[in-house]
CSV table of N, CA and C in Angstrom, one decimal:
chain,number,residue,atom,x,y,z
Q,1,UNK,N,6.4,-13.0,14.3
Q,1,UNK,CA,6.5,-11.8,13.5
Q,1,UNK,C,7.7,-11.0,13.8
Q,2,UNK,N,8.7,-11.6,14.5
Q,2,UNK,CA,9.8,-10.9,14.9
Q,2,UNK,C,10.7,-10.5,13.7
Q,3,UNK,N,10.6,-11.2,12.6
Q,3,UNK,CA,11.4,-10.9,11.4
Q,3,UNK,C,10.8,-9.7,10.6
Q,4,UNK,N,9.6,-9.3,10.8
Q,4,UNK,CA,9.0,-8.2,10.1
Q,4,UNK,C,9.6,-6.9,10.5
Q,5,UNK,N,10.0,-6.1,9.6
Q,5,UNK,CA,10.5,-4.7,9.9
Q,5,UNK,C,10.3,-3.8,8.7
Q,6,UNK,N,10.0,-2.6,9.0
Q,6,UNK,CA,9.9,-1.6,7.9
Q,6,UNK,C,11.2,-1.7,7.0
Q,7,UNK,N,11.0,-1.5,5.8
Q,7,UNK,CA,12.1,-1.5,4.8
Q,7,UNK,C,12.2,-2.8,4.0
Q,8,UNK,N,11.6,-3.8,4.4
Q,8,UNK,CA,11.6,-5.0,3.5
Q,8,UNK,C,10.9,-4.7,2.2
Q,9,UNK,N,11.5,-5.2,1.1
Q,9,UNK,CA,10.9,-4.9,-0.2
Q,9,UNK,C,11.0,-6.1,-1.1
Q,10,UNK,N,10.2,-6.1,-2.2
Q,10,UNK,CA,10.2,-7.1,-3.2
Q,10,UNK,C,9.8,-6.5,-4.5
Q,11,UNK,N,10.3,-7.0,-5.6
Q,11,UNK,CA,9.9,-6.6,-6.9
Q,11,UNK,C,9.6,-7.9,-7.7
Q,12,UNK,N,8.5,-7.9,-8.5
Q,12,UNK,CA,8.2,-9.0,-9.3
Q,12,UNK,C,7.7,-8.5,-10.7
Q,13,UNK,N,8.1,-9.2,-11.7
Q,13,UNK,CA,7.7,-8.8,-13.1
Q,13,UNK,C,6.6,-9.7,-13.6
Q,14,UNK,N,5.6,-9.1,-14.2
Q,14,UNK,CA,4.5,-9.9,-14.8
Q,14,UNK,C,4.4,-9.5,-16.3
Q,15,UNK,N,4.2,-10.6,-17.1
Q,15,UNK,CA,3.9,-10.4,-18.5
Q,15,UNK,C,2.4,-10.1,-18.6
Q,16,UNK,N,2.0,-9.1,-19.4
Q,16,UNK,CA,0.6,-8.8,-19.5
Q,16,UNK,C,0.0,-9.6,-20.6
Q,17,UNK,N,-0.6,-10.7,-20.2
Q,17,UNK,CA,-1.3,-11.5,-21.2
Q,17,UNK,C,-2.8,-11.2,-21.3
Q,18,UNK,N,-3.5,-11.8,-22.2
Q,18,UNK,CA,-4.9,-11.5,-22.4
Q,18,UNK,C,-5.7,-11.5,-21.1
Q,19,UNK,N,-5.5,-12.5,-20.3
Q,19,UNK,CA,-6.3,-12.6,-19.1
Q,19,UNK,C,-6.1,-11.5,-18.1
Q,20,UNK,N,-5.1,-10.7,-18.2
Q,20,UNK,CA,-4.8,-9.6,-17.3
Q,20,UNK,C,-5.4,-8.3,-17.9
Q,21,UNK,N,-6.0,-8.3,-19.1
Q,21,UNK,CA,-6.4,-7.1,-19.8
Q,21,UNK,C,-7.9,-6.9,-19.8
Q,22,UNK,N,-8.3,-5.7,-20.1
Q,22,UNK,CA,-9.7,-5.4,-20.3
Q,22,UNK,C,-10.1,-5.8,-21.7
Q,23,UNK,N,-11.3,-6.2,-22.0
Q,23,UNK,CA,-11.8,-6.6,-23.3
Q,23,UNK,C,-12.9,-5.8,-23.8
Q,24,UNK,N,-13.5,-4.9,-22.9
Q,24,UNK,CA,-14.7,-4.2,-23.3
Q,24,UNK,C,-14.5,-3.1,-24.3
Q,25,UNK,N,-13.3,-2.7,-24.7
Q,25,UNK,CA,-13.0,-1.7,-25.7
Q,25,UNK,C,-12.5,-2.3,-27.0
Q,26,UNK,N,-12.5,-3.6,-27.1
Q,26,UNK,CA,-12.1,-4.3,-28.3
Q,26,UNK,C,-10.6,-4.7,-28.2
Q,27,UNK,N,-10.2,-5.5,-29.1
Q,27,UNK,CA,-8.8,-6.0,-29.1
Q,27,UNK,C,-7.7,-5.0,-29.3
Q,28,UNK,N,-8.0,-3.9,-30.0
Q,28,UNK,CA,-7.0,-2.9,-30.2
Q,28,UNK,C,-6.7,-2.0,-28.9
Q,29,UNK,N,-7.6,-2.1,-28.0
Q,29,UNK,CA,-7.4,-1.4,-26.7
Q,29,UNK,C,-7.2,-2.2,-25.5
Q,30,UNK,N,-6.7,-3.4,-25.7
Q,30,UNK,CA,-6.4,-4.3,-24.5
Q,30,UNK,C,-5.3,-3.8,-23.7
Q,31,UNK,N,-5.6,-3.4,-22.5
Q,31,UNK,CA,-4.6,-2.9,-21.5
Q,31,UNK,C,-4.8,-3.6,-20.2
Q,32,UNK,N,-3.8,-3.6,-19.4
Q,32,UNK,CA,-3.8,-4.1,-18.0
Q,32,UNK,C,-4.9,-3.6,-17.3
Q,33,UNK,N,-5.8,-4.5,-16.8
Q,33,UNK,CA,-7.0,-4.0,-16.0
Q,33,UNK,C,-6.6,-3.7,-14.6
Q,34,UNK,N,-7.4,-2.8,-14.1
Q,34,UNK,CA,-7.2,-2.4,-12.7
Q,34,UNK,C,-7.4,-3.5,-11.7
Q,35,UNK,N,-8.4,-4.4,-11.9
Q,35,UNK,CA,-8.6,-5.5,-11.0
Q,35,UNK,C,-7.4,-6.5,-11.0
Q,36,UNK,N,-6.8,-6.7,-12.2
Q,36,UNK,CA,-5.7,-7.6,-12.3
Q,36,UNK,C,-4.5,-7.0,-11.7
Q,37,UNK,N,-4.3,-5.7,-11.9
Q,37,UNK,CA,-3.2,-5.0,-11.3
Q,37,UNK,C,-3.3,-5.1,-9.7
Q,38,UNK,N,-4.4,-4.8,-9.2
Q,38,UNK,CA,-4.6,-4.9,-7.8
Q,38,UNK,C,-4.3,-6.3,-7.2
Q,39,UNK,N,-4.8,-7.4,-8.0
Q,39,UNK,CA,-4.6,-8.7,-7.6
Q,39,UNK,C,-3.0,-9.0,-7.5
Q,40,UNK,N,-2.3,-8.6,-8.6
Q,40,UNK,CA,-0.9,-8.8,-8.6
Q,40,UNK,C,-0.2,-8.1,-7.5
Q,41,UNK,N,-0.6,-6.9,-7.2
Q,41,UNK,CA,0.0,-6.1,-6.0
Q,41,UNK,C,-0.2,-6.9,-4.7
Q,42,UNK,N,-1.4,-7.4,-4.5
Q,42,UNK,CA,-1.7,-8.2,-3.3
Q,42,UNK,C,-0.8,-9.4,-3.2
Q,43,UNK,N,-0.6,-10.1,-4.3
Q,43,UNK,CA,0.2,-11.3,-4.3
Q,43,UNK,C,1.6,-11.0,-3.9
Q,44,UNK,N,2.2,-9.9,-4.5
Q,44,UNK,CA,3.6,-9.6,-4.2
Q,44,UNK,C,3.7,-9.2,-2.7
Q,45,UNK,N,2.7,-8.5,-2.1
Q,45,UNK,CA,2.7,-8.1,-0.7
Q,45,UNK,C,2.6,-9.4,0.2
Q,46,UNK,N,1.6,-10.2,-0.2
Q,46,UNK,CA,1.4,-11.4,0.6
Q,46,UNK,C,2.6,-12.3,0.6
Q,47,UNK,N,3.2,-12.5,-0.6
Q,47,UNK,CA,4.4,-13.4,-0.7
Q,47,UNK,C,5.5,-12.9,0.1
Q,48,UNK,N,5.7,-11.6,0.2
Q,48,UNK,CA,6.8,-11.0,1.0
Q,48,UNK,C,6.6,-11.3,2.5
Q,49,UNK,N,5.3,-11.2,2.9
Q,49,UNK,CA,5.0,-11.5,4.3
Q,49,UNK,C,5.2,-13.0,4.6
Q,50,UNK,N,4.8,-13.8,3.7
Q,50,UNK,CA,4.9,-15.3,3.9
Q,50,UNK,C,6.4,-15.7,4.1
Q,51,UNK,N,7.3,-15.0,3.4
Q,51,UNK,CA,8.7,-15.3,3.5
Q,51,UNK,C,9.3,-14.8,4.9
Q,52,UNK,N,8.5,-14.0,5.6
Q,52,UNK,CA,9.1,-13.4,6.8
Q,52,UNK,C,8.2,-13.6,8.1
Q,53,UNK,N,7.2,-14.4,8.0
Q,53,UNK,CA,6.4,-14.7,9.2
Q,53,UNK,C,6.4,-16.2,9.4
Q,54,UNK,N,6.0,-16.6,10.7
Q,54,UNK,CA,6.1,-18.0,11.0
Q,54,UNK,C,5.1,-18.9,10.3
Q,55,UNK,N,5.4,-20.1,10.2
Q,55,UNK,CA,4.5,-21.1,9.6
Q,55,UNK,C,3.1,-21.1,10.3
Q,56,UNK,N,2.1,-21.3,9.6
Q,56,UNK,CA,0.7,-21.3,10.2
Q,56,UNK,C,0.1,-19.9,10.2
Q,57,UNK,N,0.9,-18.9,9.8
Q,57,UNK,CA,0.3,-17.5,9.6
Q,57,UNK,C,0.1,-17.2,8.2
Q,58,UNK,N,-0.8,-16.3,7.9
Q,58,UNK,CA,-1.0,-15.8,6.6
Q,58,UNK,C,-1.5,-14.4,6.7
Q,59,UNK,N,-2.0,-13.8,5.7
Q,59,UNK,CA,-2.5,-12.4,5.8
Q,59,UNK,C,-3.7,-12.2,4.9
Q,60,UNK,N,-4.4,-11.2,5.3
Q,60,UNK,CA,-5.6,-10.8,4.5
Q,60,UNK,C,-5.5,-9.3,4.2
Q,61,UNK,N,-6.0,-8.9,3.0
Q,61,UNK,CA,-6.0,-7.5,2.7
Q,61,UNK,C,-7.1,-6.7,3.4
Q,62,UNK,N,-6.8,-5.5,3.8
Q,62,UNK,CA,-7.8,-4.7,4.6
Q,62,UNK,C,-8.0,-3.3,4.0
Q,63,UNK,N,-7.1,-2.8,3.2
Q,63,UNK,CA,-7.3,-1.5,2.6
Q,63,UNK,C,-6.3,-1.3,1.4
Q,64,UNK,N,-6.8,-0.6,0.4
Q,64,UNK,CA,-6.0,-0.3,-0.8
Q,64,UNK,C,-6.3,1.2,-1.2
Q,65,UNK,N,-5.2,1.9,-1.4
Q,65,UNK,CA,-5.2,3.2,-2.1
Q,65,UNK,C,-4.4,3.0,-3.4
Q,66,UNK,N,-5.1,3.1,-4.5
Q,66,UNK,CA,-4.5,2.7,-5.8
Q,66,UNK,C,-4.7,3.8,-6.8
Q,67,UNK,N,-3.7,4.4,-7.3
Q,67,UNK,CA,-3.7,5.3,-8.5
Q,67,UNK,C,-3.2,4.6,-9.7
Q,68,UNK,N,-4.1,4.3,-10.6
Q,68,UNK,CA,-3.7,3.6,-11.9
Q,68,UNK,C,-3.5,4.7,-12.9
Q,69,UNK,N,-2.3,5.1,-13.1
Q,69,UNK,CA,-2.0,6.4,-13.9
Q,69,UNK,C,-1.5,6.2,-15.3
Q,70,UNK,N,-1.3,4.9,-15.7
Q,70,UNK,CA,-0.8,4.7,-17.1
Q,70,UNK,C,-1.3,3.4,-17.6
Q,71,UNK,N,-1.4,3.3,-18.9
Q,71,UNK,CA,-1.9,2.0,-19.6
Q,71,UNK,C,-0.7,1.2,-20.0
Q,72,UNK,N,-0.7,-0.1,-19.6
Q,72,UNK,CA,0.2,-1.1,-20.0
Q,72,UNK,C,-0.5,-2.0,-21.0
Q,73,UNK,N,0.1,-2.0,-22.2
Q,73,UNK,CA,-0.6,-2.8,-23.3
Q,73,UNK,C,-0.3,-4.3,-23.3
Q,74,UNK,N,-1.3,-5.0,-23.8
Q,74,UNK,CA,-1.2,-6.4,-24.0
Q,74,UNK,C,0.2,-6.8,-24.6
Q,75,UNK,N,0.9,-7.7,-24.0
Q,75,UNK,CA,2.2,-8.1,-24.6
Q,75,UNK,C,3.4,-7.4,-23.9
Q,76,UNK,N,3.1,-6.3,-23.2
Q,76,UNK,CA,4.2,-5.7,-22.4
Q,76,UNK,C,4.4,-6.4,-21.1
Q,77,UNK,N,5.3,-5.9,-20.3
Q,77,UNK,CA,5.5,-6.4,-18.9
Q,77,UNK,C,5.4,-5.2,-18.0
Q,78,UNK,N,5.1,-5.6,-16.7
Q,78,UNK,CA,5.1,-4.6,-15.7
Q,78,UNK,C,5.9,-5.1,-14.5
Q,79,UNK,N,6.6,-4.2,-13.8
Q,79,UNK,CA,7.3,-4.6,-12.6
Q,79,UNK,C,6.6,-3.9,-11.4
Q,80,UNK,N,6.2,-4.7,-10.4
Q,80,UNK,CA,5.6,-4.2,-9.2
Q,80,UNK,C,6.6,-4.3,-8.1
Q,81,UNK,N,6.8,-3.1,-7.5
Q,81,UNK,CA,7.7,-3.1,-6.3
Q,81,UNK,C,6.9,-2.7,-5.1
Q,82,UNK,N,7.0,-3.5,-4.0
Q,82,UNK,CA,6.3,-3.2,-2.8
Q,82,UNK,C,7.4,-3.0,-1.7
Q,83,UNK,N,7.1,-2.1,-0.8
Q,83,UNK,CA,8.0,-1.9,0.4
Q,83,UNK,C,7.1,-1.8,1.6
Q,84,UNK,N,7.5,-2.6,2.6
Q,84,UNK,CA,6.9,-2.6,3.9
Q,84,UNK,C,7.3,-1.3,4.6
Q,85,UNK,N,6.3,-0.4,4.9
Q,85,UNK,CA,6.6,0.9,5.5
Q,85,UNK,C,6.1,1.0,7.0
Q,86,UNK,N,5.2,0.1,7.4
Q,86,UNK,CA,4.8,0.2,8.8
Q,86,UNK,C,4.4,-1.2,9.3
Q,87,UNK,N,4.8,-1.5,10.5
Q,87,UNK,CA,4.4,-2.7,11.2
Q,87,UNK,C,3.9,-2.3,12.6
Q,88,UNK,N,2.6,-2.6,12.8
Q,88,UNK,CA,1.9,-2.3,14.0
Q,88,UNK,C,1.3,-3.5,14.5
Q,89,UNK,N,2.1,-4.4,15.2
Q,89,UNK,CA,1.6,-5.7,15.6
Q,89,UNK,C,1.2,-6.5,14.3
Q,90,UNK,N,0.0,-7.0,14.3
Q,90,UNK,CA,-0.3,-7.8,13.1
Q,90,UNK,C,-0.8,-7.0,11.9
Q,91,UNK,N,-0.9,-5.7,12.1
Q,91,UNK,CA,-1.3,-4.8,11.0
Q,91,UNK,C,-0.1,-4.2,10.3
Q,92,UNK,N,0.0,-4.4,9.0
Q,92,UNK,CA,1.1,-3.9,8.2
Q,92,UNK,C,0.7,-3.1,7.0
Q,93,UNK,N,1.5,-2.1,6.6
Q,93,UNK,CA,1.2,-1.3,5.5
Q,93,UNK,C,2.4,-1.3,4.5
Q,94,UNK,N,2.1,-1.4,3.2
Q,94,UNK,CA,3.0,-1.3,2.1
Q,94,UNK,C,2.8,-0.1,1.3
Q,95,UNK,N,3.8,0.4,0.7
Q,95,UNK,CA,3.7,1.4,-0.4
Q,95,UNK,C,4.2,0.6,-1.6
Q,96,UNK,N,3.6,0.9,-2.8
Q,96,UNK,CA,3.9,0.2,-4.0
Q,96,UNK,C,4.0,1.1,-5.2
Q,97,UNK,N,4.7,0.7,-6.2
Q,97,UNK,CA,4.7,1.3,-7.5
Q,97,UNK,C,4.7,0.2,-8.5
Q,98,UNK,N,4.2,0.5,-9.7
Q,98,UNK,CA,4.2,-0.4,-10.8
Q,98,UNK,C,4.7,0.4,-12.0
Q,99,UNK,N,5.6,-0.2,-12.8
Q,99,UNK,CA,6.2,0.4,-14.0
Q,99,UNK,C,6.2,-0.5,-15.1
Q,100,UNK,N,6.0,0.0,-16.3
Q,100,UNK,CA,6.2,-0.9,-17.5
Q,100,UNK,C,7.5,-0.4,-18.1
Q,101,UNK,N,7.8,-0.7,-19.3
Q,101,UNK,CA,9.1,-0.4,-19.9
Q,101,UNK,C,9.2,1.1,-20.2
Q,102,UNK,N,8.1,1.8,-20.2
Q,102,UNK,CA,8.1,3.2,-20.6
Q,102,UNK,C,7.8,4.2,-19.5
Q,103,UNK,N,7.0,3.8,-18.5
Q,103,UNK,CA,6.5,4.8,-17.5
Q,103,UNK,C,6.0,4.1,-16.2
Q,104,UNK,N,5.8,4.9,-15.2
Q,104,UNK,CA,5.1,4.5,-14.0
Q,104,UNK,C,3.6,4.3,-14.4
Q,105,UNK,N,3.0,3.2,-14.0
Q,105,UNK,CA,1.6,3.0,-14.3
Q,105,UNK,C,0.7,2.9,-13.1
Q,106,UNK,N,1.3,2.8,-11.9
Q,106,UNK,CA,0.5,2.8,-10.7
Q,106,UNK,C,1.4,3.1,-9.5
Q,107,UNK,N,0.7,3.6,-8.4
Q,107,UNK,CA,1.3,3.8,-7.1
Q,107,UNK,C,0.2,3.8,-6.1
Q,108,UNK,N,0.6,3.6,-4.8
Q,108,UNK,CA,-0.3,3.6,-3.8
Q,108,UNK,C,0.1,2.9,-2.5
Q,109,UNK,N,-0.8,2.6,-1.7
Q,109,UNK,CA,-0.6,1.9,-0.4
Q,109,UNK,C,-1.5,0.7,-0.3
Q,110,UNK,N,-1.1,-0.3,0.4
Q,110,UNK,CA,-1.9,-1.5,0.7
Q,110,UNK,C,-1.7,-1.9,2.1
Q,111,UNK,N,-2.7,-2.2,2.9
Q,111,UNK,CA,-2.7,-2.6,4.2
Q,111,UNK,C,-3.1,-4.1,4.3
Q,112,UNK,N,-2.5,-4.9,5.1
Q,112,UNK,CA,-2.8,-6.3,5.3
Q,112,UNK,C,-2.8,-6.5,6.8
Q,113,UNK,N,-3.4,-7.6,7.2
Q,113,UNK,CA,-3.5,-8.0,8.6
Q,113,UNK,C,-3.1,-9.5,8.7
Q,114,UNK,N,-2.1,-9.8,9.6
Q,114,UNK,CA,-1.6,-11.1,9.7
Q,114,UNK,C,-2.5,-11.9,10.6
Q,115,UNK,N,-2.8,-13.1,10.2
Q,115,UNK,CA,-3.8,-13.9,10.9
Q,115,UNK,C,-3.2,-15.3,11.0
Q,116,UNK,N,-3.8,-16.1,12.0
Q,116,UNK,CA,-3.5,-17.5,12.1
Q,116,UNK,C,-4.4,-18.2,11.1
Q,117,UNK,N,-3.8,-19.0,10.2
Q,117,UNK,CA,-4.6,-19.6,9.1
Q,117,UNK,C,-5.7,-20.6,9.7
Q,118,UNK,N,-5.3,-21.4,10.7
Q,118,UNK,CA,-6.3,-22.4,11.3
Q,118,UNK,C,-7.4,-21.7,12.0
Q,119,UNK,N,-7.1,-20.7,12.8
Q,119,UNK,CA,-8.1,-19.9,13.5
Q,119,UNK,C,-9.0,-19.2,12.5
Q,120,UNK,N,-8.5,-18.6,11.5
Q,120,UNK,CA,-9.3,-18.0,10.5
Q,120,UNK,C,-10.3,-19.0,9.8
Q,121,UNK,N,-9.8,-20.1,9.5
Q,121,UNK,CA,-10.6,-21.2,8.8
Q,121,UNK,C,-11.7,-21.6,9.8
Q,122,UNK,N,-11.5,-21.7,11.1
Q,122,UNK,CA,-12.5,-22.0,12.0
Q,122,UNK,C,-13.6,-20.9,12.1
Q,123,UNK,N,-13.1,-19.7,12.1
Q,123,UNK,CA,-14.0,-18.6,12.2
Q,123,UNK,C,-14.9,-18.5,10.9
Q,124,UNK,N,-14.4,-18.7,9.8
Q,124,UNK,CA,-15.1,-18.7,8.5
Q,124,UNK,C,-16.1,-19.9,8.5
Q,125,UNK,N,-15.7,-21.0,8.9
Q,125,UNK,CA,-16.6,-22.2,9.0
Q,125,UNK,C,-17.8,-21.9,9.9
Q,126,UNK,N,-17.6,-21.3,11.0
Q,126,UNK,CA,-18.6,-20.9,12.0
Q,126,UNK,C,-19.6,-19.9,11.3
Q,127,UNK,N,-19.1,-19.0,10.6
Q,127,UNK,CA,-19.9,-18.0,9.9
Q,127,UNK,C,-20.8,-18.7,8.8
Q,128,UNK,N,-20.2,-19.6,8.1
Q,128,UNK,CA,-20.9,-20.3,7.1
Q,128,UNK,C,-22.1,-21.1,7.7
Q,129,UNK,N,-21.8,-21.7,8.8
Q,129,UNK,CA,-22.8,-22.5,9.5
Q,129,UNK,C,-24.0,-21.6,9.9
Q,130,UNK,N,-23.7,-20.4,10.4
Q,130,UNK,CA,-24.7,-19.4,10.8
Q,130,UNK,C,-25.5,-18.9,9.6
Q,131,UNK,N,-24.8,-18.7,8.5
Q,131,UNK,CA,-25.5,-18.3,7.3
Q,131,UNK,C,-26.4,-19.3,6.8
Q,132,UNK,N,-26.0,-20.6,6.8
Q,132,UNK,CA,-26.8,-21.7,6.3
Q,132,UNK,C,-28.1,-21.8,7.2
Q,133,UNK,N,-27.9,-21.6,8.5
Q,133,UNK,CA,-29.0,-21.8,9.5
Q,133,UNK,C,-30.0,-20.6,9.3
Q,134,UNK,N,-29.5,-19.5,8.9
Q,134,UNK,CA,-30.4,-18.3,8.7
Q,134,UNK,C,-31.1,-18.3,7.4
Q,135,UNK,N,-30.6,-19.1,6.4
Q,135,UNK,CA,-31.2,-19.1,5.1
Q,135,UNK,C,-32.5,-19.9,5.0
């Protein structure tokens, strides 16, 4: 993790297709859904980490503070910018913003924890075995 330092940042643009929108208000009101926005934020943060940590490591999300303040319509694009603001051992915190062509649509913080991929897989397998035995 020696390459991780506050100040690292990344920006990614997403086209807002139907799969990223809400459908419960009808086709005329299809906008970027909060769950899809959150997923896209997590992907940008995780990918930035993967570019800067050693092989065999990955990260899991642990906390999100998300203000979804604007609607991005179906067919528009959104740019998500994440900035690593704190590194505390394996615990890291990002600040993020999301903008479409007209306005800011989201802002907040996201925390992740860097883990060993193999060790995590072993821990999850052991939990599954316990759950199956308890069922």
